[in-house]
Short mmCIF file of C-alpha atoms and ligand atoms in Angstrom, two decimals:
data_model
loop_
_atom_site.label_atom_id
_atom_site.label_comp_id
_atom_site.label_asym_id
_atom_site.label_seq_id
_atom_site.Cartn_x
_atom_site.Cartn_y
_atom_site.Cartn_z
CA GLU A 1 -6.00 -21.46 -35.31
CA ALA A 2 -8.03 -20.83 -31.68
CA ALA A 3 -6.82 -18.95 -29.29
CA SER A 4 -5.24 -20.49 -26.40
CA PRO A 5 -5.69 -19.31 -23.20
CA ALA A 6 -3.14 -16.80 -22.06
CA GLY A 7 -1.66 -18.66 -19.99
CA SER A 8 -1.00 -22.31 -21.90
CA GLY A 9 2.23 -20.57 -23.95
CA GLY A 10 1.31 -22.80 -26.81
CA GLY A 11 0.79 -26.02 -24.69
CA ARG A 12 3.56 -25.80 -22.64
CA ARG A 13 2.63 -25.15 -18.50
CA ARG A 14 4.34 -22.78 -17.25
CA ARG A 15 4.44 -21.20 -13.65
CA VAL A 16 5.34 -17.32 -11.85
CA LEU A 17 6.58 -16.84 -8.27
CA LEU A 18 6.28 -14.45 -6.60
CA PHE A 19 7.93 -13.61 -3.45
CA PRO A 20 5.99 -10.00 -0.82
CA VAL A 21 7.29 -8.04 1.40
CA PRO A 22 5.84 -9.43 4.58
CA PHE A 23 3.65 -6.42 6.23
CA GLN A 24 -0.13 -5.69 5.37
CA GLY A 25 0.82 -2.92 2.13
CA HIS A 26 2.57 -4.73 0.47
CA LEU A 27 1.00 -8.87 1.38
CA THR A 28 -1.83 -7.35 0.03
CA PRO A 29 -1.42 -6.38 -3.31
CA MET A 30 0.79 -9.37 -5.13
CA LEU A 31 -1.39 -11.37 -3.96
CA GLN A 32 -3.72 -9.52 -5.18
CA LEU A 33 -1.16 -9.82 -8.55
CA ALA A 34 -1.05 -12.76 -8.22
CA GLY A 35 -4.48 -13.84 -9.06
CA ALA A 36 -4.62 -11.78 -11.28
CA LEU A 37 -2.68 -13.51 -13.82
CA HIS A 38 -3.81 -17.29 -12.63
CA ALA A 39 -7.55 -15.92 -13.15
CA ARG A 40 -6.24 -15.19 -16.76
CA GLY A 41 -3.48 -17.11 -17.20
CA GLY A 42 -5.96 -20.04 -18.63
CA GLY A 43 -5.50 -22.59 -16.30
CA GLY A 44 -1.99 -22.94 -17.28
CA LEU A 45 -0.47 -20.47 -15.32
CA GLY A 46 0.92 -21.83 -11.42
CA VAL A 47 1.60 -19.23 -9.21
CA THR A 48 4.28 -19.84 -6.49
CA VAL A 49 4.14 -17.47 -3.08
CA PHE A 50 7.60 -17.49 -1.47
CA HIS A 51 6.90 -15.88 2.16
CA ALA A 52 8.34 -15.29 5.48
CA ALA A 53 7.41 -17.17 7.88
CA PHE A 54 5.99 -13.65 10.03
CA ASN A 55 2.57 -12.48 8.82
CA ALA A 56 2.45 -15.59 6.40
CA PRO A 57 -0.14 -15.68 4.56
CA ASP A 58 -3.40 -18.18 4.80
CA PRO A 59 -2.88 -20.68 1.83
CA ALA A 60 -6.91 -22.11 2.76
CA ARG A 61 -7.56 -18.43 1.37
CA HIS A 62 -5.96 -18.57 -1.93
CA PRO A 63 -7.41 -20.67 -5.22
CA ALA A 64 -6.00 -24.86 -4.69
CA GLY A 65 -2.77 -24.07 -7.39
CA PHE A 66 -1.54 -21.68 -5.44
CA ARG A 67 1.81 -23.30 -3.83
CA PHE A 68 2.47 -21.23 -0.96
CA VAL A 69 6.91 -21.60 0.37
CA PRO A 70 7.91 -20.96 3.60
CA VAL A 71 11.16 -18.93 3.33
CA GLY A 72 13.63 -18.41 6.78
CA GLU A 73 11.42 -20.77 8.65
CA GLY A 74 14.19 -20.38 11.63
CA VAL A 75 14.51 -16.41 11.14
CA PRO A 76 13.03 -14.88 13.96
CA SER A 77 10.32 -12.27 13.38
CA ALA A 78 11.18 -9.64 15.82
CA ASP A 79 14.06 -9.32 13.38
CA LEU A 80 12.35 -8.34 10.52
CA VAL A 81 9.58 -5.89 12.66
CA PRO A 82 10.41 -2.09 12.55
CA SER A 83 12.20 -0.92 16.02
CA GLY A 84 12.69 1.84 17.84
CA SER A 85 10.64 4.80 19.33
CA ASP A 86 10.60 5.95 16.15
CA ALA A 87 9.96 2.76 14.08
CA ASP A 88 12.84 1.89 12.02
CA PHE A 89 10.77 0.39 8.74
CA ALA A 90 13.92 1.18 6.50
CA GLY A 91 16.12 -1.26 9.23
CA ALA A 92 13.18 -3.51 8.63
CA LEU A 93 12.82 -4.37 5.17
CA LEU A 94 16.75 -4.24 4.77
CA ARG A 95 16.93 -6.85 7.23
CA ILE A 96 13.83 -8.76 5.46
CA ASP A 97 16.77 -9.19 2.65
CA ASP A 98 19.59 -9.43 3.82
CA ARG A 99 18.15 -12.55 6.28
CA LEU A 100 15.88 -14.06 4.24
CA ARG A 101 18.56 -13.91 1.23
CA GLU A 102 20.34 -17.82 2.16
CA PRO A 103 17.53 -19.29 3.77
CA PHE A 104 15.66 -18.12 -0.32
CA ARG A 105 18.98 -19.71 -1.67
CA GLU A 106 18.33 -22.94 -0.71
CA CYS A 107 14.09 -22.96 -1.27
CA LEU A 108 14.19 -21.54 -4.73
CA ARG A 109 17.31 -24.21 -5.84
CA GLN A 110 14.50 -27.31 -4.37
CA ALA A 111 11.54 -25.59 -6.16
CA LEU A 112 13.70 -25.32 -9.31
CA ALA A 113 14.95 -28.88 -8.60
CA GLU A 114 11.27 -30.31 -7.68
CA GLU A 115 9.82 -28.34 -11.89
CA GLU A 116 12.10 -29.97 -13.41
CA GLU A 117 11.58 -33.63 -11.46
CA GLU A 118 7.24 -32.80 -12.00
CA GLU A 119 7.84 -31.94 -15.73
CA GLU A 120 9.96 -34.82 -17.27
CA GLU A 121 6.84 -36.56 -15.71
CA GLY A 122 4.68 -34.81 -17.57
CA GLY A 123 2.80 -32.88 -14.80
CA GLY A 124 5.04 -29.87 -14.23
CA ALA A 125 5.18 -25.41 -14.89
CA ALA A 126 8.16 -24.26 -15.41
CA ALA A 127 9.20 -21.27 -13.66
CA ALA A 128 8.91 -18.61 -15.66
CA CYS A 129 10.45 -16.01 -13.86
CA LEU A 130 9.95 -14.27 -10.34
CA VAL A 131 7.82 -10.82 -9.67
CA VAL A 132 10.16 -9.91 -6.13
CA ASP A 133 8.51 -6.33 -3.79
CA SER A 134 10.75 -3.73 -4.99
CA ASN A 135 12.03 -3.86 -1.47
CA LEU A 136 14.38 -6.91 -2.65
CA ARG A 137 16.54 -6.27 -4.50
CA GLY A 138 18.53 -9.19 -2.26
CA ILE A 139 16.06 -12.06 -3.18
CA GLN A 140 16.28 -10.88 -6.74
CA LEU A 141 20.20 -11.37 -7.25
CA VAL A 142 19.04 -14.91 -5.79
CA ALA A 143 16.71 -15.22 -8.71
CA GLU A 144 19.16 -13.86 -11.07
CA GLU A 145 22.17 -16.24 -9.89
CA LEU A 146 20.25 -18.83 -10.37
CA GLY A 147 18.65 -18.26 -13.99
CA VAL A 148 15.48 -16.71 -13.18
CA PRO A 149 14.21 -13.52 -14.98
CA THR A 150 12.81 -11.20 -12.28
CA LEU A 151 9.94 -8.51 -12.77
CA VAL A 152 9.08 -5.59 -9.36
CA LEU A 153 5.51 -4.76 -8.41
CA ARG A 154 5.89 -1.04 -6.78
CA THR A 155 2.98 -1.29 -4.27
CA GLY A 156 3.51 2.90 -3.92
CA GLY A 157 2.83 4.85 -6.62
CA ALA A 158 3.85 6.73 -9.45
CA ALA A 159 4.86 9.52 -8.02
CA CYS A 160 6.04 8.32 -4.86
CA LEU A 161 8.44 6.09 -7.15
CA VAL A 162 9.03 8.92 -8.38
CA ALA A 163 10.65 10.38 -6.15
CA TYR A 164 12.24 8.04 -5.07
CA MET A 165 14.37 7.86 -7.57
CA ALA A 166 14.98 11.41 -6.62
CA PHE A 167 16.31 10.99 -3.47
CA PRO A 168 20.08 10.72 -4.00
CA VAL A 169 20.12 14.42 -6.26
CA LEU A 170 18.95 15.62 -3.33
CA CYS A 171 21.08 14.16 -0.98
CA ASP A 172 23.64 14.77 -3.40
CA LYS A 173 23.56 18.55 -3.49
CA GLY A 174 23.09 18.84 -0.30
CA LEU A 175 19.22 19.35 0.53
CA LEU A 176 18.68 15.43 2.11
CA PRO A 177 18.12 15.31 4.90
CA PRO A 178 17.73 18.43 6.37
CA ALA A 179 20.12 20.55 6.96
CA SER A 180 17.51 22.26 10.47
CA GLN A 181 14.10 22.10 11.10
CA ASP A 182 13.91 25.23 9.95
CA LYS A 183 9.88 26.35 8.57
CA ALA A 184 10.80 28.29 5.74
CA GLN A 185 13.62 25.55 4.22
CA LEU A 186 11.21 22.64 4.89
CA ASP A 187 8.79 24.26 2.99
CA MET A 188 10.74 24.84 0.10
CA PRO A 189 8.93 23.60 -3.55
CA LEU A 190 10.92 20.98 -5.43
CA ASP A 191 10.66 22.61 -8.71
CA GLU A 192 11.84 18.72 -10.44
CA LEU A 193 9.44 17.40 -7.72
CA THR A 194 6.12 19.88 -8.07
CA PRO A 195 4.12 19.58 -5.93
CA LEU A 196 6.16 18.59 -3.45
CA ARG A 197 7.87 20.27 -0.93
CA LEU A 198 11.36 19.25 0.91
CA ARG A 199 9.51 18.54 4.02
CA ASP A 200 7.33 15.88 1.59
CA VAL A 201 10.48 13.65 0.74
CA VAL A 202 12.30 13.69 4.14
CA PHE A 203 10.99 10.41 4.39
CA SER A 204 12.18 8.57 7.81
CA ALA A 205 13.91 11.15 10.99
CA PRO A 206 17.30 11.96 11.41
CA ALA A 207 18.55 8.79 12.81
CA MET A 208 17.50 6.28 10.00
CA HIS A 209 18.37 8.69 6.91
CA GLY A 210 21.24 6.16 6.91
CA ASN A 211 19.02 3.47 6.70
CA MET A 212 16.39 4.80 4.35
CA THR A 213 19.26 6.10 2.25
CA ARG A 214 20.94 2.23 1.61
CA CYS A 215 16.62 1.19 1.51
CA LEU A 216 16.34 3.58 -1.57
CA GLN A 217 18.61 2.41 -3.51
CA ARG A 218 18.14 -1.23 -3.32
CA LEU A 219 14.18 -0.37 -4.31
CA VAL A 220 15.66 1.79 -7.11
CA ASP A 221 18.37 -1.17 -8.44
CA ALA A 222 16.33 -3.96 -8.51
CA ALA A 223 13.31 -1.60 -11.04
CA ARG A 224 16.45 -1.27 -12.72
CA ASN A 225 18.05 -4.35 -13.27
CA SER A 226 14.82 -6.05 -13.46
CA SER A 227 13.02 -7.57 -16.57
CA GLY A 228 9.97 -4.74 -16.20
CA VAL A 229 8.41 -2.70 -12.73
CA ILE A 230 4.57 -3.38 -12.29
CA LEU A 231 2.91 -0.52 -10.83
CA ASN A 232 -0.51 -0.31 -8.76
CA THR A 233 -2.15 2.49 -10.14
CA PHE A 234 -3.45 3.75 -12.84
CA GLN A 235 -3.29 5.13 -16.30
CA ASP A 236 -5.59 8.52 -15.91
CA LEU A 237 -4.26 9.32 -12.53
CA GLU A 238 -0.97 9.64 -12.60
CA ASP A 239 0.17 9.90 -16.09
CA SER A 240 3.13 11.96 -16.27
CA ASP A 241 4.93 9.96 -13.93
CA ILE A 242 4.30 6.85 -14.95
CA GLN A 243 6.15 8.59 -18.58
CA LYS A 244 9.36 9.47 -16.52
CA ILE A 245 9.36 6.77 -14.70
CA THR A 246 9.67 4.56 -18.30
CA SER A 247 11.81 6.99 -19.74
CA GLY A 248 13.78 7.05 -16.61
CA LEU A 249 14.53 3.93 -15.63
CA GLY A 250 15.26 2.46 -19.21
CA VAL A 251 13.83 -0.46 -18.59
CA LEU A 252 9.29 -1.80 -19.23
CA VAL A 253 6.62 -0.65 -17.69
CA TYR A 254 3.37 -2.10 -16.64
CA THR A 255 0.52 0.18 -15.03
CA ILE A 256 -2.37 -2.21 -14.50
CA GLY A 257 -3.99 -0.99 -11.07
CA PRO A 258 -6.59 -0.70 -9.47
CA LEU A 259 -5.10 -3.91 -8.03
CA HIS A 260 -7.77 -4.93 -5.59
CA LYS A 261 -11.05 -4.27 -9.06
CA ILE A 262 -9.04 -5.94 -10.96
CA SER A 263 -8.29 -9.42 -8.42
CA SER A 264 -11.24 -10.62 -6.49
CA GLY A 265 -11.17 -13.67 -4.11
CA THR A 266 -8.34 -12.97 -3.06
CA GLU A 267 -8.45 -12.08 1.04
CA SER A 268 -4.84 -11.50 1.93
CA SER A 269 -6.18 -9.33 5.25
CA LEU A 270 -4.23 -10.47 8.24
CA LEU A 271 -6.00 -9.23 10.56
CA ALA A 272 -10.17 -10.59 11.26
CA GLN A 273 -12.25 -8.07 10.05
CA ASP A 274 -14.98 -6.78 12.10
CA GLN A 275 -18.22 -7.71 9.45
CA THR A 276 -20.66 -6.18 11.70
CA CYS A 277 -19.81 -3.17 10.60
CA LEU A 278 -21.27 -3.00 7.68
CA LYS A 279 -24.85 -3.37 8.54
CA TRP A 280 -24.60 -0.93 11.11
CA LEU A 281 -23.62 1.43 8.02
CA ASP A 282 -26.51 0.38 6.29
CA LYS A 283 -28.54 1.63 8.58
CA GLN A 284 -26.89 5.29 8.19
CA GLU A 285 -27.24 7.59 5.63
CA ALA A 286 -25.76 8.90 2.30
CA ASP A 287 -22.27 9.73 2.81
CA SER A 288 -23.03 11.31 6.34
CA VAL A 289 -20.17 8.32 7.72
CA LEU A 290 -16.52 9.26 8.59
CA TYR A 291 -14.03 5.99 8.65
CA VAL A 292 -11.16 6.29 10.73
CA SER A 293 -8.03 4.74 9.56
CA LEU A 294 -4.47 3.95 9.96
CA GLY A 295 -3.70 1.32 8.37
CA SER A 296 -1.52 -1.20 9.34
CA LEU A 297 1.41 0.09 10.79
CA ALA A 298 0.69 4.04 11.62
CA SER A 299 0.11 4.99 15.39
CA MET A 300 -0.52 7.47 17.07
CA ASP A 301 0.48 8.20 21.33
CA GLU A 302 -2.41 7.77 24.22
CA LYS A 303 -2.85 11.67 24.32
CA GLU A 304 -4.11 11.79 20.04
CA LEU A 305 -5.98 8.93 21.28
CA LEU A 306 -7.32 11.63 22.66
CA GLU A 307 -7.63 13.80 20.90
CA THR A 308 -9.12 11.93 18.10
CA ALA A 309 -12.00 10.89 20.14
CA TRP A 310 -12.94 14.23 21.42
CA GLY A 311 -12.31 15.84 17.80
CA LEU A 312 -14.85 12.48 16.58
CA ALA A 313 -17.37 12.80 19.80
CA ASN A 314 -17.37 17.36 19.20
CA SER A 315 -17.98 16.96 15.73
CA GLN A 316 -21.62 15.23 16.05
CA ARG A 317 -20.74 12.77 13.26
CA PRO A 318 -21.23 9.60 13.15
CA PHE A 319 -17.90 7.43 12.46
CA LEU A 320 -16.42 3.76 11.73
CA TRP A 321 -13.30 4.25 13.71
CA VAL A 322 -11.08 1.16 12.86
CA ILE A 323 -8.26 0.70 16.70
CA ARG A 324 -5.59 -1.62 16.22
CA HIS A 325 -4.70 -3.29 18.92
CA ASN A 326 -0.99 -2.15 18.00
CA MET A 327 -1.72 1.18 17.33
CA VAL A 328 -1.41 3.37 20.33
CA LYS A 329 2.59 3.66 20.92
CA SER A 330 4.23 2.03 24.14
CA LEU A 331 0.54 1.57 25.55
CA SER A 332 1.54 -1.35 28.05
CA HIS A 333 -2.18 -1.97 28.97
CA GLU A 334 -5.29 -2.24 26.90
CA VAL A 335 -6.18 1.21 24.61
CA SER A 336 -9.46 2.74 27.26
CA LEU A 337 -11.26 5.35 25.49
CA PRO A 338 -12.07 8.21 28.03
CA ASP A 339 -14.57 8.21 30.53
CA GLY A 340 -17.96 9.91 28.79
CA PHE A 341 -17.12 9.08 24.56
CA GLU A 342 -19.34 6.55 24.95
CA GLU A 343 -22.82 8.07 26.12
CA ALA A 344 -22.18 11.29 23.79
CA THR A 345 -21.09 9.31 20.45
CA HIS A 346 -23.68 6.61 21.55
CA GLY A 347 -25.82 4.84 18.80
CA ARG A 348 -23.39 7.44 16.51
CA GLY A 349 -20.00 6.18 16.20
CA MET A 350 -18.69 2.21 16.47
CA VAL A 351 -14.92 1.19 17.05
CA VAL A 352 -13.50 -2.32 15.71
CA PRO A 353 -10.10 -4.11 15.72
CA TRP A 354 -9.86 -4.43 12.23
CA ALA A 355 -12.60 -3.44 9.12
CA PRO A 356 -13.69 -4.67 6.07
CA GLN A 357 -11.87 -1.33 4.70
CA GLN A 358 -12.78 -1.61 0.35
CA GLU A 359 -16.63 -2.74 1.34
CA VAL A 360 -16.43 0.07 4.26
CA LEU A 361 -15.63 2.43 1.70
CA ALA A 362 -17.44 1.47 -1.20
CA HIS A 363 -20.54 1.33 1.37
CA HIS A 364 -23.04 4.17 0.11
CA ALA A 365 -23.44 5.58 3.81
CA ILE A 366 -19.48 6.82 3.60
CA GLY A 367 -18.95 10.27 2.82
CA GLY A 368 -15.10 10.55 3.93
CA PHE A 369 -11.93 8.81 5.02
CA TRP A 370 -9.40 10.40 7.66
CA THR A 371 -6.49 8.35 6.53
CA HIS A 372 -2.99 8.13 7.28
CA ASN A 373 -2.70 7.90 3.46
CA GLY A 374 -0.57 4.96 2.73
CA TRP A 375 -0.99 3.95 -0.91
CA ASN A 376 -3.42 1.16 -1.42
CA SER A 377 -5.60 2.86 1.16
CA THR A 378 -5.07 6.07 -0.88
CA LEU A 379 -6.36 4.13 -3.72
CA GLU A 380 -9.17 2.34 -2.56
CA SER A 381 -10.41 5.33 -1.34
CA ILE A 382 -10.06 7.20 -5.08
CA CYS A 383 -11.28 3.70 -6.44
CA GLU A 384 -14.86 4.62 -4.21
CA GLY A 385 -15.48 8.02 -5.04
CA VAL A 386 -14.61 8.68 -1.21
CA PRO A 387 -12.17 12.65 -0.10
CA MET A 388 -10.08 12.35 2.96
CA ILE A 389 -8.59 13.46 5.42
CA CYS A 390 -4.45 12.94 5.52
CA ARG A 391 -2.73 12.35 8.27
CA PRO A 392 0.53 10.97 6.82
CA GLN A 393 2.89 9.44 8.98
CA PHE A 394 6.27 7.70 7.18
CA ALA A 395 7.70 7.02 3.84
CA ASP A 396 5.37 7.65 0.96
CA GLN A 397 2.33 8.90 3.00
CA THR A 398 3.38 12.69 2.61
CA ILE A 399 3.84 12.24 -1.42
CA ASN A 400 0.36 10.73 -1.46
CA MET A 401 -1.05 13.65 0.90
CA ARG A 402 0.56 15.92 -1.70
CA TYR A 403 -0.57 14.53 -4.42
CA VAL A 404 -4.65 14.30 -2.70
CA GLN A 405 -4.48 17.65 -1.92
CA GLU A 406 -2.82 19.66 -4.57
CA VAL A 407 -3.09 17.36 -8.08
CA TRP A 408 -6.81 15.59 -7.77
CA LYS A 409 -7.85 17.94 -4.75
CA ILE A 410 -10.00 15.82 -3.19
CA GLY A 411 -8.87 16.21 0.14
CA PHE A 412 -6.31 18.47 2.73
CA GLU A 413 -4.06 17.28 5.19
CA LEU A 414 -5.02 18.04 8.99
CA GLU A 415 -1.78 19.60 9.89
CA GLY A 416 0.64 20.28 13.08
CA GLU A 417 -0.32 18.76 16.48
CA LEU A 418 -3.84 16.90 17.04
CA GLU A 419 -6.46 19.12 18.87
CA ARG A 420 -9.43 18.69 19.08
CA GLY A 421 -10.89 21.58 18.06
CA LYS A 422 -9.01 22.01 14.90
CA ILE A 423 -9.78 17.36 13.67
CA GLU A 424 -13.46 18.91 14.78
CA MET A 425 -13.28 21.57 12.83
CA ALA A 426 -11.40 19.51 9.47
CA ILE A 427 -14.68 16.80 8.91
CA THR A 428 -17.10 19.58 8.80
CA LYS A 429 -15.95 21.10 6.25
CA LEU A 430 -15.21 17.64 4.63
CA LEU A 431 -18.95 16.45 5.17
CA CYS A 432 -21.03 19.70 6.09
CA THR A 433 -19.60 22.28 3.39
CA GLU A 434 -19.30 23.04 -0.14
CA GLU A 435 -15.81 22.74 -0.41
CA GLY A 436 -16.54 18.99 1.00
CA ARG A 437 -18.82 18.17 -1.20
CA GLN A 438 -16.89 19.41 -4.04
CA MET A 439 -13.58 17.11 -3.34
CA ARG A 440 -16.78 14.09 -3.35
CA GLN A 441 -17.16 14.62 -6.59
CA ARG A 442 -13.55 15.07 -8.05
CA ALA A 443 -12.93 11.88 -5.98
CA ARG A 444 -15.99 10.72 -8.12
CA ASP A 445 -14.64 11.81 -11.12
CA LEU A 446 -11.70 9.59 -10.78
CA ARG A 447 -13.15 7.23 -8.83
CA ASP A 448 -14.67 6.12 -12.44
CA LYS A 449 -12.37 6.48 -14.58
CA ALA A 450 -10.78 3.76 -12.37
CA ALA A 451 -13.39 2.00 -13.55
CA LYS A 452 -12.52 2.95 -17.44
CA CYS A 453 -8.80 1.96 -17.04
CA ILE A 454 -10.56 -1.83 -15.79
CA GLU A 455 -12.70 -2.11 -18.97
CA GLU A 456 -11.73 -4.75 -21.13
CA GLU A 457 -9.68 -2.94 -23.52
CA GLY A 458 -9.25 0.05 -20.84
CA SER A 459 -5.13 0.60 -19.98
CA SER A 460 -4.71 -1.50 -17.26
CA GLN A 461 -6.68 -4.60 -18.34
CA SER A 462 -4.03 -4.46 -21.66
CA ALA A 463 -0.86 -3.63 -20.10
CA ILE A 464 -2.18 -7.30 -17.70
CA GLU A 465 -2.32 -8.91 -20.91
CA LEU A 466 1.21 -7.53 -22.29
CA LEU A 467 2.59 -8.57 -19.20
CA LEU A 468 0.99 -12.14 -19.27
CA LYS A 469 2.51 -12.66 -22.72
CA ARG A 470 5.91 -11.25 -21.03
CA ILE A 471 6.02 -13.85 -18.82
CA MET A 472 4.94 -16.46 -20.84
CA SER A 473 8.15 -15.76 -23.02
CA PHE A 474 10.56 -15.83 -20.71
C1 LIG B 501 2.52 0.04 3.69
C2 LIG B 501 2.77 1.40 3.77
O1 LIG B 501 2.44 2.92 5.30
C3 LIG B 501 2.33 2.46 3.65
O2 LIG B 501 3.12 3.54 3.22
C4 LIG B 501 2.78 1.81 1.57
O3 LIG B 501 1.86 2.72 0.69
C5 LIG B 501 2.88 0.54 1.56
O4 LIG B 501 2.75 -0.52 3.17
P1 LIG B 501 -0.37 0.68 5.55
O5 LIG B 501 0.89 1.05 6.23
O6 LIG B 501 -0.60 -0.51 6.31
O7 LIG B 501 0.89 0.10 3.95
O8 LIG B 501 -1.65 1.05 5.22
P2 LIG B 501 -2.06 1.05 3.33
O9 LIG B 501 -1.60 1.02 1.87
O10 LIG B 501 -2.75 2.17 3.38
O11 LIG B 501 -2.17 -0.53 3.30
C6 LIG B 501 -3.42 -1.26 3.97
C7 LIG B 501 -4.29 -2.34 4.14
O12 LIG B 501 -4.67 -2.65 4.96
C8 LIG B 501 -5.66 -1.65 2.84
O13 LIG B 501 -5.24 -2.56 2.01
C9 LIG B 501 -6.43 -2.21 3.80
O14 LIG B 501 -8.20 -1.98 3.10
C10 LIG B 501 -6.33 -2.85 4.97
N1 LIG B 501 -6.82 -2.58 6.21
C11 LIG B 501 -6.81 -0.92 6.54
C12 LIG B 501 -7.94 -3.40 6.38
O15 LIG B 501 -8.05 -3.92 5.74
N2 LIG B 501 -9.11 -3.31 7.78
C13 LIG B 501 -8.77 -2.04 8.02
O16 LIG B 501 -9.37 -1.56 8.81
C14 LIG B 501 -7.33 -1.49 7.97
#
């Protein structure tokens, strides 16, 4: 018997529903997953993306067969973004889940009814399941209520999910929130989470501990109560943590990353990417340029901006620096670089508001990445064999930094207050020393392993096939 395309499910057309969190670092992997499933579905798998009206994806930049359904159009976007001077990301995730829950019920009901009608007319595709971001437990409950099975996409790394699973135990032991800011206490190693220390799992400021606790409780509940957890990482990178997740959650785990290398053609950047920097990179020597970017949410204050500028200038190394429009905290005017910076770095540095990061990291001129260690940035850097200077700020970023530094040994943390002399030394270490060269070599070894995982028969390719079969079986 001739094999039918995986998505055709023996003739019956199916549709996968997806609901991402409306932040760049979450939206991108969810849309990449949609692209990967659609491409392998042999034309038999429809895709519907439910999304917040805020940070909405652009349908024109996705395959024609994708449907996009805005949810909660009346909900003010100010309710959904992190607030407070120390931005409360956990609070924002809780509000997104709460405020979009009721509107989603109506949208899902309507979508299911329409699909039934279309099926009766012979042209439809029945909803197989909802793939929901792990932060949206409330959305998952609505799907369950309406009889739609759910899979959970965890957009961060496996090590991070293991730490999130251990979070309630650490709270019960009285370790979190930490009783003091005492250095010795914060540096205490957590034996069950090696190489993490207590300070690496303090995911939020003390005032936001309650929101963080609720947020992580929902996240782990969503994973446990799903029909399977999808991880954007790869087996050779995080094997032992993936095993801990499988045994700890008791659900099927699909390790299918790095998604950005599997799914091509899905364009999900919310900001316009400055392509001219690629031409500029063409003119630079191999492994010579430091790429500097804090992702879509992390920020710095004016003093840190100043120290960074002079650290980059004084290093005498070429650099490509992303200064996002809202990257500098509590600034009422446009970001301005210090007097003399332009002259000091003329021809050697380029500043852009947003870069085509994956292409930048893949460029042969890039020798290192100064990153906040968001999971996507970390994984993108690994997949191009680029070593890192790590400057994590919140959530999973400290965990990712620890793995980069202690486990994979492909970078190091730039600790403490930002100061130009320290920055200059870090850049020199990464780009100009034997130690830095060895980190680059190890990063390249990991890059090759990532490439193997996504080859035919590779672990991630096989996991995607299994995932697709599972979706078609609902
Ligand atoms: C957030 C959290 O901060 C992060 O810790 C979590 O793991 C995911 O959600 P974000 O801070 O935006 O994400 O960081 P990251 O996960 O690194 O994602 C940023 C994305 O934006 C990457 O895919 C990167 O390629 C892209 N990007 C970044 C650009 O396209 N251009 C840029 O100039 C900078």
